[in-house]
XYZ file of C-alpha atoms in Angstrom:
495
model
C 89.031 109.806 73.458
C 91.896 109.833 70.987
C 92.302 113.385 69.777
C 95.431 115.342 69.084
C 95.549 118.718 70.867
C 95.194 121.297 68.142
C 95.843 124.991 67.913
C 99.245 126.601 67.859
C 100.509 125.036 71.096
C 104.083 123.770 70.957
C 104.471 120.330 72.538
C 107.501 118.490 73.827
C 108.477 114.920 72.880
C 106.140 112.053 73.898
C 106.847 110.121 77.100
C 105.055 107.011 78.417
C 102.440 107.806 81.089
C 99.977 105.953 83.318
C 98.475 106.508 86.754
C 100.587 103.644 88.080
C 103.668 105.404 86.710
C 102.605 108.569 88.540
C 102.174 106.658 91.807
C 105.640 105.194 91.460
C 107.069 108.643 90.785
C 105.390 110.045 93.917
C 106.625 107.093 95.974
C 110.199 107.541 94.752
C 110.119 111.289 95.481
C 108.924 110.615 99.045
C 112.201 108.803 99.758
C 114.206 111.859 98.766
C 114.722 115.034 100.769
C 112.260 117.770 99.906
C 113.657 120.549 97.752
C 111.585 123.739 97.786
C 111.090 125.339 94.366
C 113.592 128.162 93.846
C 112.175 131.665 93.472
C 112.230 133.039 89.919
C 115.557 134.638 89.031
C 113.695 137.757 87.986
C 110.806 137.483 90.432
C 110.825 141.221 91.139
C 108.732 141.650 88.013
C 106.078 139.360 89.493
C 106.072 141.167 92.847
C 104.786 144.306 91.162
C 101.789 142.546 89.624
C 98.304 143.280 90.931
C 95.145 141.279 90.288
C 94.300 143.782 87.537
C 97.730 143.359 85.954
C 97.363 139.582 86.110
C 93.992 139.847 84.356
C 95.573 141.858 81.524
C 97.302 138.682 80.285
C 94.433 137.112 78.331
C 94.854 133.647 76.883
C 94.328 133.611 73.117
C 91.295 131.515 72.124
C 93.146 130.108 69.116
C 95.733 128.618 71.509
C 93.163 126.508 73.370
C 94.106 122.875 73.800
C 91.776 120.574 71.848
C 90.263 123.545 70.039
C 88.260 122.372 67.050
C 88.189 118.709 68.093
C 84.513 117.594 67.996
C 83.195 116.781 71.470
C 86.503 117.487 73.217
C 86.847 119.625 76.344
C 88.872 122.750 75.553
C 91.472 124.124 77.958
C 93.048 127.527 78.515
C 96.164 128.133 80.612
C 96.982 130.674 83.327
C 100.279 132.600 83.346
C 102.431 133.148 86.405
C 101.579 136.045 88.664
C 102.405 137.667 91.967
C 100.335 135.172 93.930
C 101.135 132.270 91.592
C 104.872 132.732 91.194
C 105.832 129.037 91.035
C 105.257 127.531 87.580
C 103.672 124.124 87.026
C 104.270 121.587 84.303
C 101.268 120.912 82.053
C 101.127 117.866 79.800
C 98.570 116.519 77.349
C 97.954 112.776 76.983
C 97.259 110.799 73.838
C 97.594 107.029 73.370
C 99.177 106.579 76.820
C 101.892 109.111 76.038
C 102.350 112.549 77.580
C 103.722 115.665 75.886
C 104.558 118.849 77.763
C 103.020 122.145 76.669
C 105.978 124.459 76.063
C 105.471 127.956 77.487
C 105.626 131.063 75.336
C 104.373 134.605 76.017
C 102.761 134.335 72.583
C 99.945 132.346 74.215
C 98.639 135.593 75.719
C 97.351 138.948 74.580
C 98.900 141.524 76.923
C 100.318 145.056 76.846
C 103.822 145.544 75.497
C 105.137 146.601 78.916
C 103.452 143.774 80.834
C 105.658 142.233 83.587
C 105.392 138.768 82.001
C 107.236 140.051 78.933
C 110.186 140.974 81.162
C 110.685 137.518 82.661
C 113.773 135.650 81.473
C 112.172 132.316 82.338
C 108.440 131.899 82.781
C 105.802 129.223 82.788
C 102.181 128.392 83.412
C 100.511 128.718 86.825
C 97.471 126.521 86.159
C 94.630 125.861 83.766
C 90.880 126.053 83.330
C 88.247 124.010 81.516
C 86.110 126.138 79.232
C 82.352 126.086 78.782
C 80.854 125.551 75.336
C 81.549 128.590 73.203
C 84.509 129.633 75.348
C 82.702 132.520 77.061
C 83.415 131.254 80.595
C 85.093 128.420 82.474
C 83.583 125.806 84.781
C 86.647 124.310 86.508
C 89.961 125.976 87.374
C 93.231 124.918 89.040
C 95.388 127.793 90.245
C 97.720 128.147 93.236
C 99.099 125.479 95.626
C 96.676 122.521 95.385
C 93.516 124.639 95.084
C 90.782 124.019 92.525
C 87.177 125.151 92.181
C 84.104 124.847 90.000
C 81.556 127.500 89.001
C 78.521 125.284 88.363
C 75.551 125.409 88.469
C 75.215 129.226 88.256
C 78.475 130.100 86.467
C 79.727 131.716 89.683
C 82.872 130.774 91.597
C 82.861 130.615 95.385
C 84.588 128.170 97.722
C 87.524 125.959 96.781
C 88.666 122.403 97.239
C 92.263 121.382 97.877
C 94.303 118.316 97.184
C 95.361 118.037 100.828
C 95.382 119.980 104.098
C 98.211 119.662 106.602
C 98.053 121.161 110.117
C 95.192 123.559 109.354
C 94.728 126.192 112.058
C 98.340 125.646 113.183
C 101.584 126.595 111.439
C 100.224 125.172 108.198
C 101.986 123.409 105.369
C 100.710 123.956 101.833
C 101.808 121.152 99.509
C 101.297 122.049 95.880
C 100.429 120.429 92.595
C 103.667 120.726 90.622
C 102.619 118.928 87.429
C 99.344 118.185 85.633
C 98.505 115.686 82.911
C 95.260 116.298 80.980
C 93.322 113.641 79.082
C 89.906 114.338 77.544
C 87.355 111.552 77.900
C 83.858 110.965 76.558
C 82.209 113.002 79.348
C 84.774 115.627 80.304
C 88.414 115.593 81.411
C 90.630 113.260 83.408
C 93.152 115.310 85.353
C 96.250 113.705 86.839
C 98.405 115.666 89.266
C 101.632 115.253 91.217
C 101.526 116.702 94.735
C 104.759 117.695 96.472
C 105.417 119.163 99.896
C 107.795 119.115 102.827
C 105.953 116.222 104.501
C 104.238 114.414 101.629
C 104.123 113.480 97.965
C 101.002 112.257 96.207
C 99.500 111.023 92.954
C 95.982 112.217 92.029
C 93.458 111.178 89.408
C 90.369 113.403 89.034
C 87.681 112.414 86.514
C 85.772 115.665 86.034
C 82.493 116.253 84.240
C 79.470 118.537 84.219
C 75.985 117.358 85.181
C 73.520 117.712 82.356
C 69.845 118.356 83.162
C 68.168 118.684 86.533
C 69.755 121.266 88.811
C 73.102 120.936 87.068
C 76.465 121.127 88.784
C 79.789 119.342 88.375
C 81.164 115.992 89.565
C 84.724 114.877 90.198
C 85.633 111.282 91.055
C 88.955 111.592 92.856
C 91.562 109.054 93.908
C 94.723 110.055 95.736
C 97.638 107.985 96.947
C 99.817 109.766 99.481
C 103.356 108.942 100.595
C 104.633 110.673 103.720
C 108.172 111.899 104.172
C 107.537 112.981 107.752
C 104.927 112.620 110.514
C 101.847 114.839 110.184
C 99.986 115.984 113.278
C 96.717 116.938 111.571
C 95.989 115.397 108.175
C 93.060 116.680 106.118
C 91.676 114.431 103.376
C 89.295 116.013 100.821
C 89.547 119.533 102.274
C 87.001 122.212 101.414
C 87.627 125.925 101.894
C 85.138 128.793 102.057
C 84.436 132.258 103.420
C 81.963 133.325 106.106
C 82.121 136.973 107.182
C 78.643 137.385 108.666
C 75.124 136.059 108.216
C 71.669 135.982 109.778
C 73.113 134.206 112.848
C 75.643 136.996 113.475
C 73.215 139.044 115.530
C 73.813 142.775 115.496
C 77.205 142.575 113.807
C 77.368 144.534 110.587
C 80.530 145.617 108.808
C 78.900 146.401 105.503
C 75.652 147.557 103.929
C 74.737 144.043 102.738
C 72.537 141.891 105.007
C 74.816 138.824 104.654
C 78.251 138.119 103.192
C 79.383 134.505 102.828
C 79.892 131.875 100.160
C 78.822 129.025 102.445
C 76.546 129.152 105.475
C 76.789 125.688 107.006
C 78.643 122.412 107.373
C 76.350 119.540 106.405
C 77.201 116.026 107.611
C 75.736 112.580 106.975
C 77.208 110.229 109.549
C 78.003 106.563 109.172
C 75.026 105.836 111.461
C 72.724 107.784 109.145
C 72.207 110.943 111.232
C 71.898 114.186 109.239
C 73.591 117.145 110.951
C 73.626 120.870 110.155
C 76.266 123.100 111.719
C 75.756 126.822 110.894
C 79.039 128.621 110.290
C 80.263 131.621 112.232
C 83.049 134.184 112.323
C 84.586 133.324 115.706
C 86.616 135.614 117.980
C 89.593 133.232 117.730
C 90.644 130.169 115.743
C 88.213 127.385 116.631
C 88.498 123.725 115.609
C 85.546 121.380 116.083
C 85.803 117.600 115.693
C 82.904 115.308 114.837
C 83.874 111.690 115.453
C 82.571 109.185 112.947
C 83.160 105.842 111.265
C 82.759 105.474 107.508
C 80.891 108.779 106.994
C 78.407 108.947 104.149
C 79.411 112.513 103.321
C 79.997 116.121 104.357
C 80.149 119.499 102.705
C 80.345 123.271 102.957
C 76.913 124.344 101.754
C 75.400 127.622 100.594
C 71.825 126.769 101.559
C 70.334 130.278 101.456
C 69.582 131.024 97.764
C 67.461 134.148 98.254
C 68.997 137.212 96.602
C 67.052 139.473 98.979
C 69.167 138.155 101.857
C 72.419 139.302 100.190
C 71.523 142.257 97.912
C 74.835 141.855 96.091
C 74.345 142.138 92.317
C 78.083 142.158 91.658
C 79.534 139.228 93.618
C 76.280 137.204 93.709
C 76.686 135.286 96.957
C 73.289 133.688 96.369
C 74.799 131.883 93.363
C 77.891 130.437 95.060
C 78.186 126.648 94.565
C 77.914 124.230 97.460
C 80.571 121.509 97.850
C 79.780 117.950 98.956
C 82.208 115.049 99.532
C 80.961 111.461 99.203
C 83.470 108.713 100.125
C 83.739 105.999 97.472
C 85.494 103.586 99.839
C 85.390 102.807 103.561
C 87.275 105.559 105.369
C 87.239 103.790 108.738
C 87.474 105.716 112.003
C 88.263 109.373 112.211
C 86.560 112.737 112.423
C 85.189 115.500 110.270
C 87.076 118.638 111.275
C 85.689 122.151 111.002
C 88.253 124.945 111.373
C 86.902 128.496 111.619
C 89.220 131.481 111.661
C 88.282 135.078 112.504
C 88.163 137.443 109.537
C 87.549 141.214 109.378
C 86.378 141.158 105.753
C 85.333 139.002 102.813
C 88.691 138.804 101.036
C 90.113 135.858 102.991
C 88.833 132.277 103.126
C 88.371 131.500 106.812
C 86.441 128.201 106.826
C 87.982 124.749 106.270
C 86.357 121.303 106.530
C 88.060 117.945 105.951
C 88.272 114.291 106.991
C 90.953 113.461 109.562
C 91.751 109.720 109.773
C 92.206 108.329 113.271
C 95.280 106.362 112.209
C 98.429 108.367 113.043
C 100.525 109.476 110.074
C 104.216 108.624 110.412
C 107.169 108.900 108.062
C 106.721 106.122 105.520
C 102.919 105.979 105.896
C 100.874 105.417 102.729
C 97.268 106.661 102.561
C 94.835 105.971 99.731
C 91.463 107.711 99.518
C 88.682 107.688 96.952
C 85.782 110.131 96.970
C 83.300 112.002 94.800
C 83.247 115.780 94.962
C 79.948 117.394 93.947
C 79.625 121.100 93.137
C 75.991 122.189 93.096
C 73.051 123.753 94.898
C 72.924 121.826 98.177
C 73.878 118.638 99.967
C 71.936 115.469 99.006
C 68.278 115.468 100.146
C 67.880 114.747 103.845
C 65.485 111.894 103.107
C 62.933 111.363 105.861
C 63.895 114.410 107.961
C 63.326 118.129 107.430
C 66.293 120.427 106.938
C 67.481 123.485 108.840
C 67.044 126.611 106.700
C 67.818 129.541 109.028
C 69.471 130.319 112.364
C 68.900 133.632 114.142
C 70.362 134.691 117.484
C 69.434 137.623 119.700
C 68.972 138.765 123.298
C 67.356 136.246 125.606
C 64.068 136.881 127.375
C 60.941 138.698 126.227
C 62.179 141.221 123.695
C 60.183 144.229 122.506
C 58.579 145.006 125.902
C 58.375 148.721 126.767
C 61.206 149.439 124.332
C 63.812 148.659 126.994
C 65.871 145.713 128.241
C 63.980 145.093 131.516
C 62.560 141.852 130.169
C 65.823 140.467 128.849
C 68.135 138.128 130.718
C 71.666 139.525 131.156
C 74.069 137.456 129.080
C 71.336 135.125 127.790
C 70.895 134.355 124.096
C 67.709 133.552 122.226
C 67.853 131.035 119.376
C 65.338 130.910 116.520
C 65.955 127.964 114.193
C 63.755 127.495 111.129
C 63.077 124.015 109.756
C 61.429 122.971 106.491
C 60.480 119.610 104.985
C 57.818 117.037 104.152
C 57.899 115.489 107.614
C 56.348 118.683 109.003
C 53.732 119.443 106.339
C 50.817 117.780 108.175
C 51.898 118.563 111.720
C 50.011 120.923 114.028
C 51.169 122.938 117.000
C 51.669 120.693 120.017
C 52.909 117.755 117.926
C 56.618 118.277 117.182
C 58.764 119.016 120.221
C 62.216 120.573 120.541
C 64.915 118.296 121.945
C 67.770 120.582 123.026
C 70.880 120.126 125.168
C 73.867 122.320 125.996
C 77.307 121.622 127.460
C 76.982 124.681 129.720
C 74.310 127.065 130.938
C 70.577 126.887 131.529
C 68.008 126.276 128.787
C 64.554 127.882 129.053
C 61.634 129.073 126.948
C 61.652 125.989 124.728
C 58.928 125.981 122.069
C 58.150 124.585 118.609
C 55.562 126.207 116.348
C 54.695 126.710 112.656
C 55.767 130.035 111.144
C 52.660 131.845 109.904
C 52.480 132.317 106.155
C 55.203 129.762 105.381
C 55.752 125.998 105.286
C 58.396 126.348 107.987
C 58.488 125.390 111.639
C 60.555 127.177 114.237
C 62.506 125.893 117.211
C 62.887 128.521 119.914
C 64.798 128.510 123.207
C 66.972 130.678 125.454
C 70.399 129.818 126.823
C 71.676 131.654 129.881
C 73.949 131.328 132.930
C 77.023 130.689 130.786
C 79.274 132.480 133.294
C 81.811 133.414 130.663
C 82.055 129.931 129.151
C 81.552 128.812 125.570
C 78.792 126.254 125.051
C 78.130 123.464 122.550
C 74.408 123.227 121.770
C 72.447 120.472 120.059
C 68.772 120.609 119.004
C 66.275 118.879 116.715
C 62.543 118.437 116.259
C 61.036 115.100 117.304
C 57.690 113.419 117.764
C 57.034 110.179 119.655
C 60.776 109.597 119.937
C 61.330 109.941 116.182
C 63.529 112.713 114.748
C 61.633 114.955 112.317
C 64.554 117.217 111.408
C 68.266 117.357 110.926
C 70.263 117.767 114.114
C 71.299 121.396 114.568
C 74.580 121.913 116.415
C 76.256 125.182 117.303
C 78.992 126.690 119.435
C 78.226 129.958 121.218
C 80.890 132.198 122.734
C 80.540 134.476 125.768
């Protein structure tokens, strides 16, 4: 699309630009020593900003980029703030030339005594793509290399990142330092330069909304990474979410709401075609799980439970949080899908990270190219010819509810109730499907499979005991005549 950005935005002089140019720039930077961005000379003004103060700086609609251009995607910009103190360069592209958007406080409506008015030098912190009519946004980039979409329910939740480095360890957070925006016939092409202590990178992200059906948003992403230094744990296409507690958290309650999370499971589609569901948890310590694979078909952090009654939150709307699904667009070779879960005492911190970790070691001078599609929507792709896991509940092992005491429970044992739903089970009767379950530790007992009365669901049930203080990795699925009828459910239980 050839359209001049309109509105009152002041633009710098044109400079030639292409994705190949950006790759060469990232490559050249990787051969230089990393220089951390200096703190703002007058950063004390930013330190006093709260989230409410940040929200008081409202971007003026008349300053939107591409405002008034028929069919063009409009863009609004974020100012700096306490948590977004490092400015980024933002450029607009037309006819293969880039022009920088020059910052001015006049872009924003804000009180006369607002901290941003006191800065001697200021800039933009990020940007957002606006919905039709400008009443909300559907894609936003703000802070480090984070970005997120609000489709399909106009509700933000988890985030994606450009790159993850040493997650769960002393972590490095490379950041997008510059963006180049180019509207296209279906949305926006976003180019970004990534810079960090260990890596530089060039990104191209073709972003568009899905019209019709269940809606959502799609981003076709290519990144080329150049490493200044070795990286112990590299995370390609990282996804970040929050899980405080859910139906699998047993008796834990820290709040009046039944569940609080913006994703409830890690969904995986292996290179061999197996569909796996790993319910999330809030562990007692940092836990990293690795799922070895070759050329995975996809993975994602999914909010599968869409029932408002299970959240009861009519302010934050956890039932509307978008799911995130990564589909490789090239062969990724050998590696593993990593799931990192961190303990959290509340809902304010993201504590779940999932990403692809290539098996090939990353050394200084390594170059990594990855292409993938990132889908923001309701769920992972349909599970095809297997039913999907829809609920996981955990309680005391044994025969509960007898004589209102614990005489019929097994000390230390856990009972698992796993609900499954799908076409493969619609015509089955009790005695047909069987539970196939294994555990790395302990003793399994009380294994049953049965339809749940009044629903289309089936339930897998079993107890796990004799753990003797050890954690256990559990694996279960429904099968009949040696054929899997459901996704594979995997879980890690702690003593």
